PDB file of C-alpha atoms in Angstrom:
ATOM      1  CA  ALA A   1     113.902 155.385  74.766  1.00 92.00           C
ATOM      2  CA  PHE A   2     111.836 157.491  72.350  1.00 93.00           C
ATOM      3  CA  ALA A   3     113.908 160.586  73.183  1.00 93.00           C
ATOM      4  CA  GLU A   4     117.231 158.771  72.765  1.00 94.00           C
ATOM      5  CA  SER A   5     116.099 157.423  69.382  1.00 94.00           C
ATOM      6  CA  GLY A   6     114.741 160.773  68.182  1.00 94.00           C
ATOM      7  CA  LEU A   7     111.190 159.439  67.784  1.00 94.00           C
ATOM      8  CA  GLU A   8     107.926 161.270  68.457  1.00 94.00           C
ATOM      9  CA  PRO A   9     105.425 158.919  70.165  1.00 93.00           C
ATOM     10  CA  ALA A  10     102.446 161.116  69.242  1.00 94.00           C
ATOM     11  CA  TRP A  11     103.119 160.308  65.564  1.00 90.00           C
ATOM     12  CA  TYR A  12     102.431 156.646  66.251  1.00 89.00           C
ATOM     13  CA  LEU A  13      99.273 157.369  68.250  1.00 91.00           C
ATOM     14  CA  ARG A  14      97.660 159.774  65.730  1.00 91.00           C
ATOM     15  CA  GLU A  15      94.527 159.048  63.709  1.00 90.00           C
ATOM     16  CA  ARG A  16      95.531 157.544  60.364  1.00 89.00           C
ATOM     17  CA  SER A  17      94.296 158.599  56.944  1.00 89.00           C
ATOM     18  CA  GLU A  18      92.278 155.995  55.018  1.00 88.00           C
ATOM     19  CA  GLU A  19      94.649 156.433  52.079  1.00 87.00           C
ATOM     20  CA  GLU A  20      97.762 155.859  54.196  1.00 89.00           C
ATOM     21  CA  ILE A  21      99.722 152.605  53.992  1.00 90.00           C
ATOM     22  CA  LEU A  22      99.082 151.022  57.358  1.00 88.00           C
ATOM     23  CA  PRO A  23     101.674 148.988  59.313  1.00 87.00           C
ATOM     24  CA  TRP A  24      99.621 145.813  58.843  1.00 88.00           C
ATOM     25  CA  ASP A  25      98.838 146.254  55.118  1.00 89.00           C
ATOM     26  CA  HIS A  26     101.309 143.512  54.217  1.00 92.00           C
ATOM     27  CA  ILE A  27      99.024 140.937  55.903  1.00 91.00           C
ATOM     28  CA  ASP A  28      96.434 139.395  53.579  1.00 89.00           C
ATOM     29  CA  CYS A  29      93.396 138.261  55.566  1.00 85.00           C
ATOM     30  CA  GLY A  30      91.346 137.537  52.433  1.00 85.00           C
ATOM     31  CA  ILE A  31      89.151 140.668  52.639  1.00 88.00           C
ATOM     32  CA  PRO A  32      89.961 143.736  50.473  1.00 88.00           C
ATOM     33  CA  LYS A  33      90.834 147.037  52.116  1.00 89.00           C
ATOM     34  CA  THR A  34      87.906 148.746  50.377  1.00 89.00           C
ATOM     35  CA  PHE A  35      85.464 146.660  52.423  1.00 91.00           C
ATOM     36  CA  PHE A  36      87.152 147.711  55.672  1.00 91.00           C
ATOM     37  CA  ARG A  37      86.895 151.370  54.604  1.00 91.00           C
ATOM     38  CA  GLN A  38      83.167 150.901  53.969  1.00 92.00           C
ATOM     39  CA  GLU A  39      82.722 149.206  57.334  1.00 93.00           C
ATOM     40  CA  ARG A  40      84.568 152.046  59.065  1.00 92.00           C
ATOM     41  CA  GLN A  41      82.253 154.612  57.524  1.00 93.00           C
ATOM     42  CA  ARG A  42      79.224 152.526  58.485  1.00 93.00           C
ATOM     43  CA  ALA A  43      80.544 152.282  62.057  1.00 94.00           C
ATOM     44  CA  LEU A  44      81.045 156.059  62.268  1.00 93.00           C
ATOM     45  CA  THR A  45      77.479 156.673  61.118  1.00 95.00           C
ATOM     46  CA  GLY A  46      76.043 153.884  63.276  1.00 95.00           C
ATOM     47  CA  THR A  47      74.775 151.896  60.274  1.00 93.00           C
ATOM     48  CA  TYR A  48      74.180 148.200  60.966  1.00 91.00           C
ATOM     49  CA  THR A  49      75.793 145.554  58.731  1.00 90.00           C
ATOM     50  CA  PRO A  50      73.439 142.558  58.591  1.00 88.00           C
ATOM     51  CA  ASP A  51      74.657 139.032  59.275  1.00 87.00           C
ATOM     52  CA  CYS A  52      75.133 137.421  55.855  1.00 86.00           C
ATOM     53  CA  ARG A  53      74.196 134.012  57.272  1.00 82.00           C
ATOM     54  CA  THR A  54      70.631 135.208  57.685  1.00 83.00           C
ATOM     55  CA  GLY A  55      70.528 138.408  55.627  1.00 82.00           C
ATOM     56  CA  PRO A  56      71.809 139.711  52.270  1.00 86.00           C
ATOM     57  CA  CYS A  57      75.436 139.324  51.155  1.00 87.00           C
ATOM     58  CA  SER A  58      77.717 142.082  52.451  1.00 86.00           C
ATOM     59  CA  GLN A  59      80.094 141.782  49.463  1.00 86.00           C
ATOM     60  CA  CYS A  60      83.117 141.393  51.706  1.00 88.00           C
ATOM     61  CA  GLY A  61      84.990 139.456  49.021  1.00 84.00           C
ATOM     62  CA  VAL A  62      85.628 136.220  50.907  1.00 85.00           C
ATOM     63  CA  CYS A  63      83.091 134.102  49.022  1.00 86.00           C
ATOM     64  CA  ASP A  64      83.665 133.231  45.351  1.00 83.00           C
ATOM     65  CA  PHE A  65      80.326 131.356  45.373  1.00 82.00           C
ATOM     66  CA  ASP A  66      82.010 128.314  43.873  1.00 81.00           C
ATOM     67  CA  GLN A  67      84.501 126.731  46.279  1.00 80.00           C
ATOM     68  CA  LEU A  68      84.165 129.417  48.959  1.00 79.00           C
ATOM     69  CA  ARG A  69      80.668 130.276  50.084  1.00 80.00           C
ATOM     70  CA  MET A  70      78.809 130.798  53.322  1.00 80.00           C
ATOM     71  CA  ARG A  71      77.591 127.554  54.860  1.00 77.00           C
ATOM     72  CA  LEU A  72      75.478 126.843  57.917  1.00 75.00           C
ATOM     73  CA  THR A  73      76.066 123.821  60.134  1.00 72.00           C
ATOM     74  CA  ALA A  74      73.038 122.041  61.532  1.00 70.00           C
ATOM     75  CA  THR A  75      72.781 122.525  65.297  1.00 66.00           C
ATOM     76  CA  THR A  76      71.990 118.818  65.702  1.00 61.00           C
ATOM     77  CA  ALA A  77      75.395 117.752  64.413  1.00 54.00           C
ATOM     78  CA  ALA A  78      77.134 115.435  66.843  1.00 58.00           C
ATOM     79  CA  VAL A  79      80.204 116.835  68.577  1.00 58.00           C
ATOM     80  CA  LYS A  80      83.066 114.384  68.877  1.00 60.00           C
ATOM     81  CA  ALA A  81      84.224 113.943  72.446  1.00 57.00           C
ATOM     82  CA  LEU A  82      87.798 114.929  73.230  1.00 52.00           C
ATOM     83  CA  ASP A  83      90.144 111.990  73.516  1.00 49.00           C
ATOM     84  CA  THR A  84      92.020 112.766  76.715  1.00 46.00           C
ATOM     85  CA  ALA A  85      93.300 109.244  77.193  1.00 44.00           C
ATOM     86  CA  ALA A  86      96.196 109.800  74.806  1.00 45.00           C
ATOM     87  CA  GLU A  87      97.455 112.726  76.917  1.00 52.00           C
ATOM     88  CA  SER A  88      97.050 111.010  80.273  1.00 49.00           C
ATOM     89  CA  PRO A  89      99.909 109.138  81.933  1.00 53.00           C
ATOM     90  CA  VAL A  90      99.919 105.549  80.745  1.00 50.00           C
ATOM     91  CA  SER A  91     101.174 104.297  84.114  1.00 56.00           C
ATOM     92  CA  GLU A  92     102.070 105.415  87.605  1.00 70.00           C
ATOM     93  CA  GLU A  93     105.785 105.119  86.849  1.00 80.00           C
ATOM     94  CA  ARG A  94     107.807 108.259  87.525  1.00 89.00           C
ATOM     95  CA  TYR A  95     111.019 109.411  85.915  1.00 92.00           C
ATOM     96  CA  LYS A  96     113.078 112.510  86.658  1.00 93.00           C
ATOM     97  CA  VAL A  97     115.559 114.332  84.430  1.00 95.00           C
ATOM     98  CA  ARG A  98     117.819 117.096  85.747  1.00 94.00           C
ATOM     99  CA  LEU A  99     118.962 119.751  83.261  1.00 95.00           C
ATOM    100  CA  ARG A 100     121.649 122.439  83.316  1.00 95.00           C
ATOM    101  CA  VAL A 101     120.501 125.461  81.325  1.00 96.00           C
ATOM    102  CA  ARG A 102     122.409 128.473  79.990  1.00 96.00           C
ATOM    103  CA  LYS A 103     120.882 131.962  79.960  1.00 96.00           C
ATOM    104  CA  GLU A 104     122.939 134.660  78.256  1.00 94.00           C
ATOM    105  CA  GLY A 105     122.895 137.676  75.950  1.00 93.00           C
ATOM    106  CA  LYS A 106     119.588 139.501  75.715  1.00 93.00           C
ATOM    107  CA  ALA A 107     117.954 136.573  77.493  1.00 94.00           C
ATOM    108  CA  ARG A 108     119.493 137.798  80.764  1.00 93.00           C
ATOM    109  CA  PHE A 109     116.781 140.475  80.865  1.00 93.00           C
ATOM    110  CA  VAL A 110     114.010 137.856  80.952  1.00 94.00           C
ATOM    111  CA  GLY A 111     112.550 137.756  84.454  1.00 93.00           C
ATOM    112  CA  HIS A 112     112.063 134.589  86.461  1.00 94.00           C
ATOM    113  CA  LEU A 113     108.309 134.245  85.827  1.00 95.00           C
ATOM    114  CA  GLU A 114     108.795 134.724  82.085  1.00 95.00           C
ATOM    115  CA  PHE A 115     111.640 132.201  82.184  1.00 95.00           C
ATOM    116  CA  MET A 116     109.297 129.647  83.760  1.00 95.00           C
ATOM    117  CA  THR A 117     106.595 130.407  81.187  1.00 95.00           C
ATOM    118  CA  LEU A 118     108.866 130.005  78.157  1.00 94.00           C
ATOM    119  CA  PHE A 119     110.191 126.730  79.582  1.00 95.00           C
ATOM    120  CA  HIS A 120     106.636 125.418  80.102  1.00 96.00           C
ATOM    121  CA  ARG A 121     105.819 126.335  76.507  1.00 96.00           C
ATOM    122  CA  ALA A 122     108.964 124.658  75.163  1.00 96.00           C
ATOM    123  CA  VAL A 123     108.055 121.459  77.026  1.00 96.00           C
ATOM    124  CA  ARG A 124     104.532 121.593  75.624  1.00 95.00           C
ATOM    125  CA  ARG A 125     105.633 122.283  72.042  1.00 95.00           C
ATOM    126  CA  GLY A 126     108.150 119.448  72.245  1.00 95.00           C
ATOM    127  CA  HIS A 127     105.445 117.008  73.465  1.00 95.00           C
ATOM    128  CA  ILE A 128     107.690 115.977  76.345  1.00 95.00           C
ATOM    129  CA  PRO A 129     105.683 113.592  78.607  1.00 95.00           C
ATOM    130  CA  VAL A 130     105.887 115.697  81.757  1.00 94.00           C
ATOM    131  CA  ARG A 131     103.713 114.718  84.709  1.00 93.00           C
ATOM    132  CA  PHE A 132     101.117 117.118  86.108  1.00 92.00           C
ATOM    133  CA  SER A 133     100.072 117.743  89.674  1.00 89.00           C
ATOM    134  CA  ALA A 134      96.671 116.581  90.870  1.00 86.00           C
ATOM    135  CA  GLY A 135      93.809 118.811  91.954  1.00 85.00           C
ATOM    136  CA  PHE A 136      91.516 121.385  90.397  1.00 88.00           C
ATOM    137  CA  SER A 137      94.299 123.308  88.603  1.00 89.00           C
ATOM    138  CA  PRO A 138      96.982 120.811  87.445  1.00 90.00           C
ATOM    139  CA  GLN A 139     100.453 122.227  86.898  1.00 91.00           C
ATOM    140  CA  PRO A 140     103.442 120.635  85.130  1.00 93.00           C
ATOM    141  CA  ARG A 141     105.826 119.038  87.608  1.00 93.00           C
ATOM    142  CA  ILE A 142     108.864 121.136  86.718  1.00 94.00           C
ATOM    143  CA  SER A 143     111.157 122.332  89.509  1.00 93.00           C
ATOM    144  CA  PHE A 144     113.076 125.566  88.949  1.00 92.00           C
ATOM    145  CA  PRO A 145     116.023 127.050  90.877  1.00 87.00           C
ATOM    146  CA  ASP A 146     115.823 130.199  92.980  1.00 88.00           C
ATOM    147  CA  ALA A 147     115.128 133.323  90.926  1.00 90.00           C
ATOM    148  CA  LEU A 148     118.149 134.697  89.085  1.00 91.00           C
ATOM    149  CA  PRO A 149     118.389 138.505  89.358  1.00 90.00           C
ATOM    150  CA  THR A 150     117.351 140.237  86.148  1.00 90.00           C
ATOM    151  CA  GLY A 151     120.418 141.111  84.076  1.00 91.00           C
ATOM    152  CA  VAL A 152     122.552 138.257  85.436  1.00 94.00           C
ATOM    153  CA  GLU A 153     123.742 135.574  82.998  1.00 95.00           C
ATOM    154  CA  SER A 154     124.075 131.927  83.948  1.00 95.00           C
ATOM    155  CA  ASP A 155     125.715 128.701  82.886  1.00 95.00           C
ATOM    156  CA  ALA A 156     124.144 126.750  85.736  1.00 94.00           C
ATOM    157  CA  GLU A 157     120.361 127.061  85.964  1.00 95.00           C
ATOM    158  CA  ILE A 158     119.294 123.656  87.335  1.00 94.00           C
ATOM    159  CA  ILE A 159     115.815 122.458  86.319  1.00 95.00           C
ATOM    160  CA  ASP A 160     114.113 119.138  87.128  1.00 94.00           C
ATOM    161  CA  LEU A 161     111.418 117.545  84.964  1.00 95.00           C
ATOM    162  CA  GLU A 162     109.254 114.719  86.267  1.00 94.00           C
ATOM    163  CA  LEU A 163     108.038 112.467  83.433  1.00 94.00           C
ATOM    164  CA  PHE A 164     105.490 109.672  83.092  1.00 92.00           C
ATOM    165  CA  GLN A 165     107.344 107.979  80.215  1.00 91.00           C
ATOM    166  CA  PRO A 166     111.004 106.835  80.176  1.00 90.00           C
ATOM    167  CA  TRP A 167     112.606 109.436  77.934  1.00 93.00           C
ATOM    168  CA  THR A 168     116.402 109.550  78.004  1.00 94.00           C
ATOM    169  CA  ALA A 169     118.115 112.706  79.207  1.00 94.00           C
ATOM    170  CA  GLN A 170     119.537 113.229  75.705  1.00 95.00           C
ATOM    171  CA  GLN A 171     116.035 113.066  74.193  1.00 95.00           C
ATOM    172  CA  VAL A 172     114.863 115.772  76.563  1.00 96.00           C
ATOM    173  CA  VAL A 173     117.940 117.957  75.927  1.00 96.00           C
ATOM    174  CA  SER A 174     117.725 117.817  72.119  1.00 96.00           C
ATOM    175  CA  THR A 175     113.942 118.313  72.091  1.00 96.00           C
ATOM    176  CA  LEU A 176     114.089 121.380  74.329  1.00 96.00           C
ATOM    177  CA  ASN A 177     116.970 122.952  72.401  1.00 96.00           C
ATOM    178  CA  ASP A 178     114.838 122.727  69.257  1.00 96.00           C
ATOM    179  CA  GLN A 179     112.107 124.733  71.011  1.00 96.00           C
ATOM    180  CA  LEU A 180     113.924 127.257  73.220  1.00 96.00           C
ATOM    181  CA  PRO A 181     114.465 130.811  71.896  1.00 94.00           C
ATOM    182  CA  GLU A 182     117.804 132.510  71.338  1.00 95.00           C
ATOM    183  CA  GLY A 183     119.805 133.026  74.506  1.00 95.00           C
ATOM    184  CA  PHE A 184     118.574 129.853  76.206  1.00 96.00           C
ATOM    185  CA  ARG A 185     120.206 126.464  75.784  1.00 96.00           C
ATOM    186  CA  VAL A 186     120.190 123.178  77.685  1.00 96.00           C
ATOM    187  CA  LEU A 187     123.855 122.245  78.174  1.00 96.00           C
ATOM    188  CA  GLU A 188     123.409 118.784  79.653  1.00 95.00           C
ATOM    189  CA  GLY A 189     120.970 116.446  81.328  1.00 95.00           C
ATOM    190  CA  ALA A 190     120.986 113.380  83.556  1.00 93.00           C
ATOM    191  CA  GLY A 191     118.418 110.912  84.835  1.00 92.00           C
ATOM    192  CA  LEU A 192     117.736 110.873  88.584  1.00 90.00           C
ATOM    193  CA  PRO A 193     115.608 108.867  91.037  1.00 89.00           C
ATOM    194  CA  TRP A 194     112.214 110.554  91.076  1.00 84.00           C
ATOM    195  CA  GLN A 195     112.403 111.061  94.880  1.00 86.00           C
ATOM    196  CA  THR A 196     115.405 113.425  94.503  1.00 87.00           C
ATOM    197  CA  PRO A 197     114.648 116.820  96.157  1.00 87.00           C
ATOM    198  CA  SER A 198     114.172 119.872  93.954  1.00 86.00           C
ATOM    199  CA  PRO A 199     117.239 121.999  93.063  1.00 84.00           C
ATOM    200  CA  SER A 200     116.212 124.908  95.305  1.00 82.00           C
ATOM    201  CA  ALA A 201     115.935 122.539  98.280  1.00 84.00           C
ATOM    202  CA  CYS A 202     119.486 121.175  98.060  1.00 85.00           C
ATOM    203  CA  ILE A 203     121.726 124.056  96.960  1.00 87.00           C
ATOM    204  CA  ARG A 204     125.111 123.874  98.673  1.00 90.00           C
ATOM    205  CA  GLU A 205     126.978 126.619  96.817  1.00 93.00           C
ATOM    206  CA  VAL A 206     126.476 129.000  93.900  1.00 94.00           C
ATOM    207  CA  ILE A 207     129.449 130.698  92.216  1.00 95.00           C
ATOM    208  CA  TYR A 208     129.157 134.053  90.436  1.00 95.00           C
ATOM    209  CA  ARG A 209     131.811 135.839  88.399  1.00 95.00           C
ATOM    210  CA  VAL A 210     131.632 139.651  88.326  1.00 94.00           C
ATOM    211  CA  GLU A 211     133.655 141.501  85.678  1.00 92.00           C
ATOM    212  CA  LEU A 212     135.246 144.389  87.573  1.00 89.00           C
ATOM    213  CA  PRO A 213     135.006 147.965  86.239  1.00 85.00           C
ATOM    214  CA  PRO A 214     138.204 149.757  85.096  1.00 82.00           C
ATOM    215  CA  GLU A 215     138.356 151.730  88.332  1.00 81.00           C
ATOM    216  CA  ILE A 216     138.065 149.655  91.484  1.00 80.00           C
ATOM    217  CA  PRO A 217     138.815 150.583  95.078  1.00 80.00           C
ATOM    218  CA  VAL A 218     142.510 150.079  95.810  1.00 84.00           C
ATOM    219  CA  GLU A 219     141.546 148.654  99.188  1.00 87.00           C
ATOM    220  CA  LEU A 220     139.255 146.019  97.650  1.00 90.00           C
ATOM    221  CA  PRO A 221     141.303 143.042  98.987  1.00 90.00           C
ATOM    222  CA  GLU A 222     141.050 144.526 102.481  1.00 92.00           C
ATOM    223  CA  ARG A 223     137.289 145.001 102.020  1.00 90.00           C
ATOM    224  CA  LEU A 224     136.878 141.345 101.099  1.00 93.00           C
ATOM    225  CA  ALA A 225     138.918 140.206 104.104  1.00 93.00           C
ATOM    226  CA  ALA A 226     136.952 142.502 106.430  1.00 93.00           C
ATOM    227  CA  PHE A 227     133.669 141.140 105.116  1.00 92.00           C
ATOM    228  CA  LEU A 228     134.740 137.541 105.729  1.00 93.00           C
ATOM    229  CA  ASP A 229     136.008 138.404 109.210  1.00 94.00           C
ATOM    230  CA  ALA A 230     132.818 140.244 110.223  1.00 92.00           C
ATOM    231  CA  ALA A 231     130.273 138.553 112.477  1.00 92.00           C
ATOM    232  CA  GLU A 232     127.432 140.256 110.611  1.00 91.00           C
ATOM    233  CA  VAL A 233     127.031 142.656 107.681  1.00 91.00           C
ATOM    234  CA  PRO A 234     123.687 144.527 107.769  1.00 90.00           C
ATOM    235  CA  TYR A 235     122.106 145.443 104.437  1.00 87.00           C
ATOM    236  CA  SER A 236     119.028 147.658 104.071  1.00 85.00           C
ATOM    237  CA  LYS A 237     116.611 147.484 101.151  1.00 81.00           C
ATOM    238  CA  GLU A 238     113.236 148.916 100.274  1.00 79.00           C
ATOM    239  CA  LYS A 239     110.413 146.399 100.424  1.00 79.00           C
ATOM    240  CA  GLY A 240     107.069 147.933  99.610  1.00 78.00           C
ATOM    241  CA  ARG A 241     106.642 150.995 101.804  1.00 81.00           C
ATOM    242  CA  GLN A 242     109.119 149.969 104.442  1.00 86.00           C
ATOM    243  CA  THR A 243     112.854 149.488 104.779  1.00 87.00           C
ATOM    244  CA  VAL A 244     114.015 145.987 105.664  1.00 87.00           C
ATOM    245  CA  THR A 245     117.468 145.213 107.076  1.00 89.00           C
ATOM    246  CA  VAL A 246     119.015 141.782 106.542  1.00 88.00           C
ATOM    247  CA  ASP A 247     122.390 140.247 107.379  1.00 91.00           C
ATOM    248  CA  MET A 248     124.456 139.478 104.269  1.00 92.00           C
ATOM    249  CA  ARG A 249     127.208 137.610 106.057  1.00 92.00           C
ATOM    250  CA  PRO A 250     125.420 134.217 106.131  1.00 92.00           C
ATOM    251  CA  TRP A 251     124.962 134.471 102.355  1.00 92.00           C
ATOM    252  CA  VAL A 252     128.690 134.221 101.626  1.00 93.00           C
ATOM    253  CA  LEU A 253     130.968 131.175 101.729  1.00 93.00           C
ATOM    254  CA  GLY A 254     134.015 132.822 100.144  1.00 93.00           C
ATOM    255  CA  LEU A 255     135.303 135.761  98.086  1.00 93.00           C
ATOM    256  CA  ASP A 256     138.177 135.775  95.571  1.00 92.00           C
ATOM    257  CA  LEU A 257     139.845 138.076  93.045  1.00 91.00           C
ATOM    258  CA  ALA A 258     140.969 136.388  89.833  1.00 87.00           C
ATOM    259  CA  ASP A 259     141.819 137.670  86.324  1.00 84.00           C
ATOM    260  CA  GLY A 260     140.131 141.033  86.702  1.00 84.00           C
ATOM    261  CA  ALA A 261     136.993 139.550  88.195  1.00 91.00           C
ATOM    262  CA  LEU A 262     135.377 139.190  91.587  1.00 93.00           C
ATOM    263  CA  VAL A 263     134.329 135.616  92.330  1.00 94.00           C
ATOM    264  CA  LEU A 264     131.455 135.188  94.784  1.00 95.00           C
ATOM    265  CA  HIS A 265     130.904 131.849  96.529  1.00 95.00           C
ATOM    266  CA  MET A 266     127.374 132.122  97.918  1.00 94.00           C
ATOM    267  CA  LYS A 267     124.905 129.957  99.777  1.00 91.00           C
ATOM    268  CA  GLN A 268     121.958 132.259  99.126  1.00 89.00           C
ATOM    269  CA  GLY A 269     121.081 135.913  98.567  1.00 89.00           C
ATOM    270  CA  SER A 270     121.515 138.444  95.784  1.00 90.00           C
ATOM    271  CA  PRO A 271     124.861 138.729  93.975  1.00 93.00           C
ATOM    272  CA  THR A 272     123.969 142.259  92.816  1.00 91.00           C
ATOM    273  CA  ALA A 273     123.399 143.520  96.373  1.00 90.00           C
ATOM    274  CA  LEU A 274     126.605 141.863  97.564  1.00 92.00           C
ATOM    275  CA  THR A 275     128.603 143.316  94.664  1.00 91.00           C
ATOM    276  CA  ALA A 276     127.236 146.810  95.332  1.00 90.00           C
ATOM    277  CA  HIS A 277     128.288 146.562  98.982  1.00 90.00           C
ATOM    278  CA  LEU A 278     131.780 145.231  98.253  1.00 91.00           C
ATOM    279  CA  LEU A 279     132.583 147.703  95.464  1.00 90.00           C
ATOM    280  CA  GLY A 280     130.785 150.699  96.968  1.00 88.00           C
ATOM    281  CA  LEU A 281     128.572 151.118  93.888  1.00 87.00           C
ATOM    282  CA  SER A 282     124.959 152.121  93.405  1.00 86.00           C
ATOM    283  CA  PRO A 283     122.394 149.572  92.138  1.00 81.00           C
ATOM    284  CA  ASP A 284     122.415 151.228  88.685  1.00 84.00           C
ATOM    285  CA  GLN A 285     126.208 150.987  88.482  1.00 88.00           C
ATOM    286  CA  VAL A 286     126.107 147.304  89.451  1.00 88.00           C
ATOM    287  CA  ARG A 287     123.498 146.575  86.765  1.00 85.00           C
ATOM    288  CA  ALA A 288     125.994 147.855  84.177  1.00 87.00           C
ATOM    289  CA  LEU A 289     128.525 145.173  85.209  1.00 90.00           C
ATOM    290  CA  ARG A 290     128.590 141.705  83.635  1.00 91.00           C
ATOM    291  CA  ILE A 291     127.623 139.189  86.318  1.00 94.00           C
ATOM    292  CA  ARG A 292     127.449 135.485  85.478  1.00 95.00           C
ATOM    293  CA  LYS A 293     126.542 132.427  87.497  1.00 95.00           C
ATOM    294  CA  THR A 294     129.230 129.920  86.574  1.00 94.00           C
ATOM    295  CA  ALA A 295     128.433 126.894  88.757  1.00 94.00           C
ATOM    296  CA  THR A 296     125.872 125.432  91.141  1.00 92.00           C
ATOM    297  CA  ALA A 297     126.803 122.731  93.662  1.00 91.00           C
ATOM    298  CA  LEU A 298     123.972 120.592  95.048  1.00 87.00           C
ATOM    299  CA  ASP A 299     123.808 118.230  97.998  1.00 81.00           C
ATOM    300  CA  GLN A 300     123.175 114.727  96.684  1.00 67.00           C
TER     301      GLN A 300
END
């Protein structure tokens, strides 16, 4: 990336001059730059800067000795106990909301773990009353779908939230959309019985649309028919230090060509690996294609 942009990384890693405008000089932390220069010189010479709470003033510039001045707090001051009751579930009632989430644009490069993290943070920032698991390390009761391959867009990421207060699905949708970053959006939501299985446990079919490259094999329709007629289709992949062979045929429910796109009807498995096999492309070539999950069908 540095080479393509014509940048020299060593320039960014060099020692900076004290007179140079630094990348963070626009941030005002309340202490003048001259004090930091003095502290740097003292650090280089190994000179100790005394603690101004117990020693002389260091003249850092924070105190104006009127409104701002160093103060000490008595160690006997009472510490107010945290009020955890307000954050605890008010009852044992359970409510579940199922969401359909879109992931597109640059967001398609966000991996599954990061996707889970940003969703947890959005729920927390929105103060959505999500239930937590019991035990030593409680976790929010949020059920995610199977991992979407990095680089694949989606209009059908299904996520379940278990709540301890009766929020409406629309409340959850609007609150999350106010907190989610660009490229992520909750398209719709619906309330469900809390006993409903998680999305990953009841997937019936997932549909992907693959935008075909300008040059495609002329025998592609025959390839699709041969794949569907085959009893098994072995696929080898590197897993750690060994090569693992799996059968792709059980992944696929149907294959179609429509409007310059390949439509994959899948039960499970990777759409990128299947696309590479059907089109005779390398993994890097497949990553350059636009692949989008368009629908997810769940067993009720």
